[in-house]
CSV table of C-alpha atoms and ligand atoms in Angstrom, one decimal:
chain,number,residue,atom,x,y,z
S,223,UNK,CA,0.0,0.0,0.0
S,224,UNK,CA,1.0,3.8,-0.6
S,225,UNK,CA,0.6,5.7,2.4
S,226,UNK,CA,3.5,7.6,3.0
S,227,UNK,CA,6.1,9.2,0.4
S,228,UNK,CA,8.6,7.1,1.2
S,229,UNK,CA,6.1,4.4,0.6
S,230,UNK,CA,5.8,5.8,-2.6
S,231,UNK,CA,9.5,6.1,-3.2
S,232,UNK,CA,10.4,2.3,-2.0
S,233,UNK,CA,7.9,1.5,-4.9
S,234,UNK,CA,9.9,4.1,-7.3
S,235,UNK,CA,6.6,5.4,-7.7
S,236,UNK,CA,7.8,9.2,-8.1
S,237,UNK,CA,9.1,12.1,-9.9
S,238,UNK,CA,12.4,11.8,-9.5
S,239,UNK,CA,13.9,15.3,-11.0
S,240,UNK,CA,17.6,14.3,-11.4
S,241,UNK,CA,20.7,16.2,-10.4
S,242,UNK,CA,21.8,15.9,-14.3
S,243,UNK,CA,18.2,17.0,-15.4
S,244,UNK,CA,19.0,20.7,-14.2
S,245,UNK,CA,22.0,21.2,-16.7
S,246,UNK,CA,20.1,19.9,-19.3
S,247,UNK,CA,17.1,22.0,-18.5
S,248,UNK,CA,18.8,25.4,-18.6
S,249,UNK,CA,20.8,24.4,-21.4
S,250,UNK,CA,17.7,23.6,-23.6
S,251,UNK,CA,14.3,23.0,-23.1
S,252,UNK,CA,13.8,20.9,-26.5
S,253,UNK,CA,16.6,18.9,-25.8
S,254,UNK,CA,15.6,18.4,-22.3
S,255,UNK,CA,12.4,17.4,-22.9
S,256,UNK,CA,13.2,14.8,-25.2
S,257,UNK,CA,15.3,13.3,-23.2
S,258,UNK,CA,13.7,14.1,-19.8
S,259,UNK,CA,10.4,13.2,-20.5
S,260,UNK,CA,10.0,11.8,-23.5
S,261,UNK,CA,13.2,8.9,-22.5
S,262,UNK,CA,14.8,9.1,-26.4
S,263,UNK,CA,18.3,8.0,-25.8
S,264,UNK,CA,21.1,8.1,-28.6
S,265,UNK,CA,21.5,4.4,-29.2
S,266,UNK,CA,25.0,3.6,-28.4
S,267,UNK,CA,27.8,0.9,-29.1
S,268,UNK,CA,29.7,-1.0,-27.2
S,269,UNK,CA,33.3,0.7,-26.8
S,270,UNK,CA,36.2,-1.5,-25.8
S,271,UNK,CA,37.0,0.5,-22.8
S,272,UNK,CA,34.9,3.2,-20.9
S,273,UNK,CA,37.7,4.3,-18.7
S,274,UNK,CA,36.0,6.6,-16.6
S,275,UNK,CA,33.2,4.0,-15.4
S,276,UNK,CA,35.9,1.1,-14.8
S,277,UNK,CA,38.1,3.7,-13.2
S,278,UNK,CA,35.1,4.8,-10.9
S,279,UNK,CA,34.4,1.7,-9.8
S,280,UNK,CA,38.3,1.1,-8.8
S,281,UNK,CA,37.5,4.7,-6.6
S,282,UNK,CA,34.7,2.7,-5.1
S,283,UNK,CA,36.4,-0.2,-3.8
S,284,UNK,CA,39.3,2.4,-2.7
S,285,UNK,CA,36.8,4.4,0.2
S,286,UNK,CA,35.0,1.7,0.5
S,287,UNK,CA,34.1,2.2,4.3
S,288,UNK,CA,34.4,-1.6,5.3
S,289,UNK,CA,38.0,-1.1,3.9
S,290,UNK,CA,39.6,2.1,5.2
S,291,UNK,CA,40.7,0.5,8.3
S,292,UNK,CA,42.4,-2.5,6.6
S,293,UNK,CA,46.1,-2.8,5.5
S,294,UNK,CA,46.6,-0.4,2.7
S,295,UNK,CA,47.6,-3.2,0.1
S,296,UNK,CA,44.9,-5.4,0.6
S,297,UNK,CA,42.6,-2.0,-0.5
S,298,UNK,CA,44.4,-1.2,-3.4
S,299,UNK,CA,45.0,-4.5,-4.4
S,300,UNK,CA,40.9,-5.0,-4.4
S,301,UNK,CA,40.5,-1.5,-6.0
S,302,UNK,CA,42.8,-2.6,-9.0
S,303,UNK,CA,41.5,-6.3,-9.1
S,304,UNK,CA,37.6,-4.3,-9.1
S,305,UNK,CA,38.8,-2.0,-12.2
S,306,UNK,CA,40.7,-4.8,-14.2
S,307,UNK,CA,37.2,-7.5,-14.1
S,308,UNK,CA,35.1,-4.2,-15.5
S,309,UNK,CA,37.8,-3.4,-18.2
S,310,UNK,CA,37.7,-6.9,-18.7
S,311,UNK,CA,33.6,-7.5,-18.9
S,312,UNK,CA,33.7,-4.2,-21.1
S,313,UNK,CA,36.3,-5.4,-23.4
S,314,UNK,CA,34.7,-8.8,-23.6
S,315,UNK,CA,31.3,-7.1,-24.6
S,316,UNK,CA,32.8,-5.1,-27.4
S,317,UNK,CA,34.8,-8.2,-28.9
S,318,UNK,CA,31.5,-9.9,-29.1
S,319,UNK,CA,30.4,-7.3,-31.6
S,320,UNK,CA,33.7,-5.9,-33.0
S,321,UNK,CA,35.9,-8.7,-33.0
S,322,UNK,CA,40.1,-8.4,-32.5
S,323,UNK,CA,41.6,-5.6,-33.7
S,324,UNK,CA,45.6,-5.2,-32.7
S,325,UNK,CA,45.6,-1.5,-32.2
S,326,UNK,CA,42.8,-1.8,-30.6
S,327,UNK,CA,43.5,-4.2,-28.2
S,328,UNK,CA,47.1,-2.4,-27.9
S,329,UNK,CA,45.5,0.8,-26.7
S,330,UNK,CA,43.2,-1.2,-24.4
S,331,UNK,CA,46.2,-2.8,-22.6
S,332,UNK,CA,48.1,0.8,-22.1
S,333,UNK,CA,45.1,1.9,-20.7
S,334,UNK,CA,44.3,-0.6,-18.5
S,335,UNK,CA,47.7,-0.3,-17.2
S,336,UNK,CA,47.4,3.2,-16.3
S,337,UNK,CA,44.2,2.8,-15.1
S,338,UNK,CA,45.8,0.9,-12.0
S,339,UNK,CA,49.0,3.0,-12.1
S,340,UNK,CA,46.7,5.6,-11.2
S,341,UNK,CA,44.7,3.7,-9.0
S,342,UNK,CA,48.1,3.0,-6.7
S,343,UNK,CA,49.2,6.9,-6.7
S,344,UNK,CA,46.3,7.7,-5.8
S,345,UNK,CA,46.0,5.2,-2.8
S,346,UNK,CA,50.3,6.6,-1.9
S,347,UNK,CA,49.3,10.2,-2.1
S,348,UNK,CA,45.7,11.0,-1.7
S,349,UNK,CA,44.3,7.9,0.6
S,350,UNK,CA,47.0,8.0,2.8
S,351,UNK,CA,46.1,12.1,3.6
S,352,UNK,CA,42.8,11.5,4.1
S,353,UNK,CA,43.6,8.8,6.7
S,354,UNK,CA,46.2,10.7,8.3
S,355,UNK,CA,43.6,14.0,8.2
S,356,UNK,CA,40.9,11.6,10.2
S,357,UNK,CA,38.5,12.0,7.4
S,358,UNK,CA,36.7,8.9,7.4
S,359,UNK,CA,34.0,7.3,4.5
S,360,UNK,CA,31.0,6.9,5.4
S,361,UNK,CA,29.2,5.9,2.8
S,362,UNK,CA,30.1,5.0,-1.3
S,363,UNK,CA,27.7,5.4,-4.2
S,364,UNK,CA,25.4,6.4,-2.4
S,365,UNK,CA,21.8,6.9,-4.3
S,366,UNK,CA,19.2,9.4,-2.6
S,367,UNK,CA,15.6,10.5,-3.2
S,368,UNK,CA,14.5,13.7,-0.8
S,369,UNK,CA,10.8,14.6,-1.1
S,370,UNK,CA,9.9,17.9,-2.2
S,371,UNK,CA,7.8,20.1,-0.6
S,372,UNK,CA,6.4,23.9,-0.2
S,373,UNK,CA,5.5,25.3,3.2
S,374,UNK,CA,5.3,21.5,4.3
S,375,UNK,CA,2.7,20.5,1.3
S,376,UNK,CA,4.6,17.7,-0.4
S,377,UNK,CA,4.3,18.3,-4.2
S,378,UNK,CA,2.6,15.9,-6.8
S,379,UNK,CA,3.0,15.0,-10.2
S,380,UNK,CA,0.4,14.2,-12.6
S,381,UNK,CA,2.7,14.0,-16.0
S,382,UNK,CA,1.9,11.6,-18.6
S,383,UNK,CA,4.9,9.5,-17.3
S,384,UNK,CA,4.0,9.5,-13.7
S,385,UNK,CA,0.3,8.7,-14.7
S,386,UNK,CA,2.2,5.3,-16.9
S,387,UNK,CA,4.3,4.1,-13.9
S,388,UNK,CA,1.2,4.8,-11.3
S,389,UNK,CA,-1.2,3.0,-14.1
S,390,UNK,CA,0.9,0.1,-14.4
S,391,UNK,CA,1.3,-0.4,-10.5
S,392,UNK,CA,-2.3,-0.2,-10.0
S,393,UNK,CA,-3.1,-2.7,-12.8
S,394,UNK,CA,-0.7,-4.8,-11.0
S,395,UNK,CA,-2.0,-4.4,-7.1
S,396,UNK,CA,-5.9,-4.2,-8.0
S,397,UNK,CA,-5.7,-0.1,-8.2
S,398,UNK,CA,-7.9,2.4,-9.9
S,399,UNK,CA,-7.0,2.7,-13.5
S,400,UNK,CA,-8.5,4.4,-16.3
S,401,UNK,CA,-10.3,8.0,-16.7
S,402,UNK,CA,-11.7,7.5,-13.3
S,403,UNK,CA,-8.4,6.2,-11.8
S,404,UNK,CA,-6.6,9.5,-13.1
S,405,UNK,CA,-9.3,11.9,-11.9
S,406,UNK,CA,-9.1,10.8,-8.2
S,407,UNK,CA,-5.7,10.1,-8.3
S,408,UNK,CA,-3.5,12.8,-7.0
S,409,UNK,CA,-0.1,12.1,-8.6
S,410,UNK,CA,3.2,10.8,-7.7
S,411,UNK,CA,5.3,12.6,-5.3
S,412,UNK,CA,7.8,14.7,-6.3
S,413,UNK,CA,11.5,14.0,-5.1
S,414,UNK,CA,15.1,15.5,-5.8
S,415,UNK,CA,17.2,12.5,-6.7
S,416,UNK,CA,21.1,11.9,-7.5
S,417,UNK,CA,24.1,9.7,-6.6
S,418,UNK,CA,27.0,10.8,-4.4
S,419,UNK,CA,30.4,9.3,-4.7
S,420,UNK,CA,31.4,9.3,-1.2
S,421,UNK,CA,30.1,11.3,1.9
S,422,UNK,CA,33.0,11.9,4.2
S,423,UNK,CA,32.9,12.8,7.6
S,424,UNK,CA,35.8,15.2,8.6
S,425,UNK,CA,37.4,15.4,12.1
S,426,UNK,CA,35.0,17.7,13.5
S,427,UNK,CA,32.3,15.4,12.8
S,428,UNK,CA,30.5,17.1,9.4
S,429,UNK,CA,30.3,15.4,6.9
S,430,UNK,CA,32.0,16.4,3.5
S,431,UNK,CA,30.8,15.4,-0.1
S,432,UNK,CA,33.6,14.3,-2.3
S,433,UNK,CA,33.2,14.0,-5.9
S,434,UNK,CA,35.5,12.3,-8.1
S,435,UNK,CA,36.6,13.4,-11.8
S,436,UNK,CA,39.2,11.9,-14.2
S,437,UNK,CA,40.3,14.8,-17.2
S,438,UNK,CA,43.4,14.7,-19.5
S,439,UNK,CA,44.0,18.0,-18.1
S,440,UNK,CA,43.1,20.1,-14.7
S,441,UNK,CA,40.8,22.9,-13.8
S,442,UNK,CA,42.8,25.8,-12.3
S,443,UNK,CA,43.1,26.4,-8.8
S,444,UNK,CA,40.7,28.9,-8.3
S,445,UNK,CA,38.0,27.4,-10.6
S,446,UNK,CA,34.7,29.9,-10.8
S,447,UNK,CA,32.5,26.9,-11.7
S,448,UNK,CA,33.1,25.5,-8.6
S,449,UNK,CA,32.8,28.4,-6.8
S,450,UNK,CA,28.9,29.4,-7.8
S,451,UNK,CA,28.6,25.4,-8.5
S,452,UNK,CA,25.1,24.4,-7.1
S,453,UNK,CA,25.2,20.9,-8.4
S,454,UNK,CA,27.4,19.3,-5.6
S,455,UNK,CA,26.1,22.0,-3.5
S,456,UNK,CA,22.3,20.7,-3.7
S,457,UNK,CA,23.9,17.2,-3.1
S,458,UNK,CA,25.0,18.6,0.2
S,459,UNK,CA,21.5,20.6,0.9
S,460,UNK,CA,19.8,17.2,0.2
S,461,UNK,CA,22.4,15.5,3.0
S,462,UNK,CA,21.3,18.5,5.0
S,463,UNK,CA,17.3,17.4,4.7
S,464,UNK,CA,18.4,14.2,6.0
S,465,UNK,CA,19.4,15.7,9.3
S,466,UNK,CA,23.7,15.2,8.4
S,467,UNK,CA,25.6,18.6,9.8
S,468,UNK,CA,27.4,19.6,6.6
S,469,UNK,CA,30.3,21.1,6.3
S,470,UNK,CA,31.1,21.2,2.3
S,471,UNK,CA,32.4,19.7,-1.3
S,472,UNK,CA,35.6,17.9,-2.1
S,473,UNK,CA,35.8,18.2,-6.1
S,474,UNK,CA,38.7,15.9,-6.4
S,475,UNK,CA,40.1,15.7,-10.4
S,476,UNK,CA,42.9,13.1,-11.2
S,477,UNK,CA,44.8,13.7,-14.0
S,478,UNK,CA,45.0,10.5,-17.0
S,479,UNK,CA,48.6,10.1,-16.3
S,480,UNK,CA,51.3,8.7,-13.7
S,481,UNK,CA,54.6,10.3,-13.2
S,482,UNK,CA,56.6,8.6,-15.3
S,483,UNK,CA,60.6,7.7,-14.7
S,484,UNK,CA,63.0,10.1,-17.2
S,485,UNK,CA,64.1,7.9,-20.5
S,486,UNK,CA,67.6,8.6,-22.4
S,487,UNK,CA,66.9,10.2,-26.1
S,488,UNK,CA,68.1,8.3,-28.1
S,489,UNK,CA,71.0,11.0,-28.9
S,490,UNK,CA,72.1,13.7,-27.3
S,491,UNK,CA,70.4,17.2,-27.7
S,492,UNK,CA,72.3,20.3,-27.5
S,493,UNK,CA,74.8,17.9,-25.3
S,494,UNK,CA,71.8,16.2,-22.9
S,495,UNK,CA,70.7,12.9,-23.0
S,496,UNK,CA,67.6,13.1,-21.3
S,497,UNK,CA,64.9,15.1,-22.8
S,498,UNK,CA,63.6,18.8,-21.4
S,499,UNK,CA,60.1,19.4,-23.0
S,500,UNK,CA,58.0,20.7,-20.3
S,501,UNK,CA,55.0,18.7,-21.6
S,502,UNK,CA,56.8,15.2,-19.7
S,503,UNK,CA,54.8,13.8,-16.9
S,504,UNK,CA,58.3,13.9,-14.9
S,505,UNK,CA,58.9,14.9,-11.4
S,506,UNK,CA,61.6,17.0,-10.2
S,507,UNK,CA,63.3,14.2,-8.2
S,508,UNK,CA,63.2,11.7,-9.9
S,509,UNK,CA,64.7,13.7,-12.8
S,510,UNK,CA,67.6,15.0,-10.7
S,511,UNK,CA,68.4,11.5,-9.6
S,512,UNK,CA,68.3,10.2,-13.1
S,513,UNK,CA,70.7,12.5,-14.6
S,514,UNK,CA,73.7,12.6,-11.8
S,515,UNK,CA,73.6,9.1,-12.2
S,516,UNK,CA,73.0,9.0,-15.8
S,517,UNK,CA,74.2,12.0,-17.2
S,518,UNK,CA,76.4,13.4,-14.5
S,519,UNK,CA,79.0,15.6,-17.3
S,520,UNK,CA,75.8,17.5,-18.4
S,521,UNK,CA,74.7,17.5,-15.2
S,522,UNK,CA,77.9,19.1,-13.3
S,523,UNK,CA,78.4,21.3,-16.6
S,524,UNK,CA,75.1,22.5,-15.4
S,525,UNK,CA,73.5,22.1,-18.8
S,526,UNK,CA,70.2,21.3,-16.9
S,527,UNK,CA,69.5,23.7,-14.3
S,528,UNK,CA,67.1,25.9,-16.1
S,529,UNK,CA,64.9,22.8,-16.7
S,530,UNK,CA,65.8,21.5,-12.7
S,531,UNK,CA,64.2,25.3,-12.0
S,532,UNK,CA,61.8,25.3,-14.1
S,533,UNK,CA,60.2,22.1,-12.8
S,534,UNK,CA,60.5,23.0,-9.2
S,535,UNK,CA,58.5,26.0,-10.1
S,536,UNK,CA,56.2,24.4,-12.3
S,537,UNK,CA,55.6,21.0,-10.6
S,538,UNK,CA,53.4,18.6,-13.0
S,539,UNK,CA,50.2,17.9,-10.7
S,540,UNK,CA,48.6,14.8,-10.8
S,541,UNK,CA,45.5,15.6,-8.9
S,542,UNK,CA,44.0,19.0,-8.0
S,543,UNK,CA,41.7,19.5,-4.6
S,544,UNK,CA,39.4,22.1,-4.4
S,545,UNK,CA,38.0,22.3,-1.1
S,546,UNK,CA,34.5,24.4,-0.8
S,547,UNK,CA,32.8,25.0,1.9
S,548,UNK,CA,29.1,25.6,2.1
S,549,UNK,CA,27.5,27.6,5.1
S,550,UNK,CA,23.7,27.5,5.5
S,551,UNK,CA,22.6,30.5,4.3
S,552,UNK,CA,24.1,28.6,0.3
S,553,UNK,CA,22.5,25.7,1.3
S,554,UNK,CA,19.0,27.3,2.0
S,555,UNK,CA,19.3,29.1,-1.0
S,556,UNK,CA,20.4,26.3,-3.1
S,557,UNK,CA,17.3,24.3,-1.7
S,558,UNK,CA,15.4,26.9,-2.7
S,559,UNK,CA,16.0,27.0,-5.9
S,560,UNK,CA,15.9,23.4,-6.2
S,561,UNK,CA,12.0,23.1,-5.1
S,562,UNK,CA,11.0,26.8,-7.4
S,563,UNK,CA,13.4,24.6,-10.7
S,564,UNK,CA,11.1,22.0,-9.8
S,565,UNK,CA,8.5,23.4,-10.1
S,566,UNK,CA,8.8,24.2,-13.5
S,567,UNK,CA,9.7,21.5,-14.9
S,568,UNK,CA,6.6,19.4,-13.6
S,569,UNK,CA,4.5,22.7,-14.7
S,570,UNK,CA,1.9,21.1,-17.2
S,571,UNK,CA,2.1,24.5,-19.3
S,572,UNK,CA,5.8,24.8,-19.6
S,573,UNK,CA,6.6,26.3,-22.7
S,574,UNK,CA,9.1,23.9,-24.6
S,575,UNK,CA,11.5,25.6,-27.2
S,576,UNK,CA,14.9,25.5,-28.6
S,577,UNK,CA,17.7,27.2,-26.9
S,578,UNK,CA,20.1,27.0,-30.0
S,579,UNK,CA,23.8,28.4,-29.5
S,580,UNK,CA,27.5,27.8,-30.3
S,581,UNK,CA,28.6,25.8,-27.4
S,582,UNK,CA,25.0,24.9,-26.6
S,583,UNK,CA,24.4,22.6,-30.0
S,584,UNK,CA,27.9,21.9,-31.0
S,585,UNK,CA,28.3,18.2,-28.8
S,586,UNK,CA,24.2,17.8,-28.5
S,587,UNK,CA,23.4,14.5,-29.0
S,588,UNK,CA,19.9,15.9,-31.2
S,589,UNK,CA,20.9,17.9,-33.9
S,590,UNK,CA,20.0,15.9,-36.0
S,591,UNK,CA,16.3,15.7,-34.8
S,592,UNK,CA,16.3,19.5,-34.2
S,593,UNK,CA,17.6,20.3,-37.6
S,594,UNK,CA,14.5,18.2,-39.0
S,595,UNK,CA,12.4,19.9,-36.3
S,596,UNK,CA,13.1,23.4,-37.5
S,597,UNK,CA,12.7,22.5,-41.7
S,598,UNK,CA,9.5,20.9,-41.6
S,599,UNK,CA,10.7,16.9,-41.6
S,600,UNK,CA,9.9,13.8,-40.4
S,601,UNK,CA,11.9,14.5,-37.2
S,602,UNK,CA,9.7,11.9,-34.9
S,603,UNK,CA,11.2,9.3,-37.8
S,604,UNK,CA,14.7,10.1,-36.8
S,605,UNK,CA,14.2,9.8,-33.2
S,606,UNK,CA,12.7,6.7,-33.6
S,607,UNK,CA,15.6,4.8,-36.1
S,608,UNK,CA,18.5,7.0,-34.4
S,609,UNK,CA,17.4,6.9,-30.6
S,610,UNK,CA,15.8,4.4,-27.9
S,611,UNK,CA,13.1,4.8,-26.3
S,612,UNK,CA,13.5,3.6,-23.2
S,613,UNK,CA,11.1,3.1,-19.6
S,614,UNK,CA,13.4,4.1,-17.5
S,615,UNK,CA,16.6,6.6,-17.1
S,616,UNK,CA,20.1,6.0,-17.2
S,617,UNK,CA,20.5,6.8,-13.4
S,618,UNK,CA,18.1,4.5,-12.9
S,619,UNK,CA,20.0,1.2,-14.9
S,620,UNK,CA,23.6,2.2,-15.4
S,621,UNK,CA,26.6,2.4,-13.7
S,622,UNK,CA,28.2,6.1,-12.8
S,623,UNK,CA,31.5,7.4,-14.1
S,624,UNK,CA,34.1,9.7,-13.4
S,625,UNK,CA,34.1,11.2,-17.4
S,626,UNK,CA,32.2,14.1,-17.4
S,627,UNK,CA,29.0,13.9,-19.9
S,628,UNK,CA,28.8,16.2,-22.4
S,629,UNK,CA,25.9,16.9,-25.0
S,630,UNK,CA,23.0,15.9,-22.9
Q,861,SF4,S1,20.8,21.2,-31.4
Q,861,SF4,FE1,20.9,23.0,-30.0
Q,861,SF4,S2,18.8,23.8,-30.1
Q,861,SF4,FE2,18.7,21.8,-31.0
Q,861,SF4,S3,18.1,20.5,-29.3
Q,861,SF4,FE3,20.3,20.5,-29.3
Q,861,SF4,S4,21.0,22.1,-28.0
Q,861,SF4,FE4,18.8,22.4,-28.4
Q,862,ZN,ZN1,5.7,13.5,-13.3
């Protein structure tokens, strides 16, 4: 029976408006309400290695909570044994439709390779701090639904899509259904949902979101988007509803590489043997070491102390922290404008047009559509053969990543 709302939500009987469905709201309404309500998903093909969901589930097993007190190896050993079997499941799905390819198969084995390189620095030089800083995990992957409400009057649905998911129940458990069902029905509730990586709780006993990201290259230190970010920041109001005492957001980015140990050219350049290009993921000590032992004419001839100076002032970062805190006034606000976003979206006379623009339509996954849309065609026909349509959403089947998603 559905008494209360979270009798509703155990069901997965609500209107779940999604921490992703915000972006894609703001960005474009047409694009949004394709794939918000209307569930068309670019159909998509098996790739031999999504590194960011393989990596993110190597994160997992890393602050996994029933872990942090163990012996350090026997974490990171599970974290990179966790990674490798979903490289391996991924790799094994694509064969099954691709078949062997060398190259391919080459760049699959570098990758995988870094993948747990990565996986190991991160447990030496990140792990070890947050131990050592008595942060603790609490909780990984952790999926949340908060009911919405104004003035304490929960708020109900009655889109198409909630009517389908309510009809279907009640067809199932001996419910009202039809015209007369819908008229004395009073909609599904209306919830704020989204997945947290981990929820920390810090020494003084808040608790921290932390939110992991792999890039080929880092944000800068003092990164605006973070600053007036209210994604991670409605995570934390949501933590907030549930009684936690929050303190703030970890955004945690790790860059796709490892240092890696200098290598000889293979002949000297302007009288060095190792090579100088800034762009090497090489550390200054390891560097130094290298070339007094390997180089040490050059070396004493000073030949490279501009590079030895330029890397101490330019260390190659692997990681970048940016530590935010929230105080309650952002967190009321941020909840604020949750519930009034909400609102609109679930609005039966929301007005639904394009919001076309340079950076807006260049990686969207429905030009295509949208072009046809906007000359007259048959655009329903290309959704159809070029999209799925699907019952549920991807938060609600798939697994999350630590790539960011672009174009939706
Ligand atoms: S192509 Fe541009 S205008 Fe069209 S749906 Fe995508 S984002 Fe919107
Ligand atoms: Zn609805």
């Amino acid at each position: 029976v559905l008494e209360t709302v979270q009798d509703y939500i155990d069901a997965k009987l609500c209107h779940s408006i999604h921490t992703s469905g915000s972006k894609s709201f703001r960005g474009c309404r047409r694009r949004w309400n394709w794939l918000y309500n209307e569930f068309w998903y670019p159909k998509t093909t098996a790739k031999p290695l999504e590194f960011g969901v393989a990596y993110h589930v190597g994160m997992e097993t890393l602050y996994d909570p029933k872990l942090w007190d163990k012996p350090e190896s026997v974490a990171l050993a599970l974290a990179q044994k966790a990674f490798y079997d979903t490289c391996q499941t991924q790799y094994k799905n694509y064969l099954e439709s691709f078949g062997e390819d060398e190259e391919v198969r080459k760049d699959y084995l570098e990758r995988v390779e870094l993948g747990q390189a990565m996986l190991k620095y991160h447990t030496v030089n990140v792990r070890r701090q947050d131990i050592v800083g008595g942060y603790k995990p609490l909780y990984v992957e952790v999926n949340f639904e908060v009911p919405l409400g104004v003035d304490g009057e929960q708020l109900w649905c009655k889109c198409k899509t909630c009517w389908t998911r309510y009809a279907n129940y009640a067809e199932a458990n001996g419910g009202w259904t039809g015209m007369m069902g819908f008229v004395a029905w009073r909609g599904l509730p209306v919830t704020y949902g989204g997945r947290i990586d981990v929820v920390m709780e810090g020494p003084d006993g808040r608790v921290w979101v932390l939110d992991w990201k792999t890039a080929a290259r880092l944000s800068e230190d003092t990164a605006t988007f973070l600053l007036v970010d209210d994604q991670i920041t409605r995570y934390l109001a949501a933590l907030r509803a549930c009684g936690y005492r929050v303190a703030g957001f970890i955004y945690h980015e790790q860059k796709k590489a490892i240092p890696v140990e200098p290598e000889p050219m293979t002949r000297r350049y302007k009288g060095m043997l190792f090579s100088t290009n800034k762009q090497n993921d090489v550390e200054l000590e390891s560097f130094m070491r290298t070339v007094m032992e390997n180089d040490p004419e050059a070396y004493a001839a000073g030949l490279y102390n501009t590079y030895l100076d330029y890397l101490r002032d330019n260390p190659v970062r692997f990681y970048g922290r940016h530590v935010i805190p929230r105080n309650d006034e952002e967190l009321s606000q941020a909840w604020q404008n949750v519930l009034l976003e909400a609102q609109d979206m679930i609005d039966p006379g929301l007005r639904i047009y394009p919001n076309a623009g340079r950076f807006n339509c260049q990686t969207c996954a429905f030009l295509q559509p949208c072009l046809g849309k906007n000359n007259g065609e048959d655009y329903e026909y290309t959704l159809k053969t070029l999209f799925d349509k699907r019952k549920y959403h991807y938060w609600e089947d798939t697994k999350a990543s630590t790539d960011g998603k672009g174009g939706q």
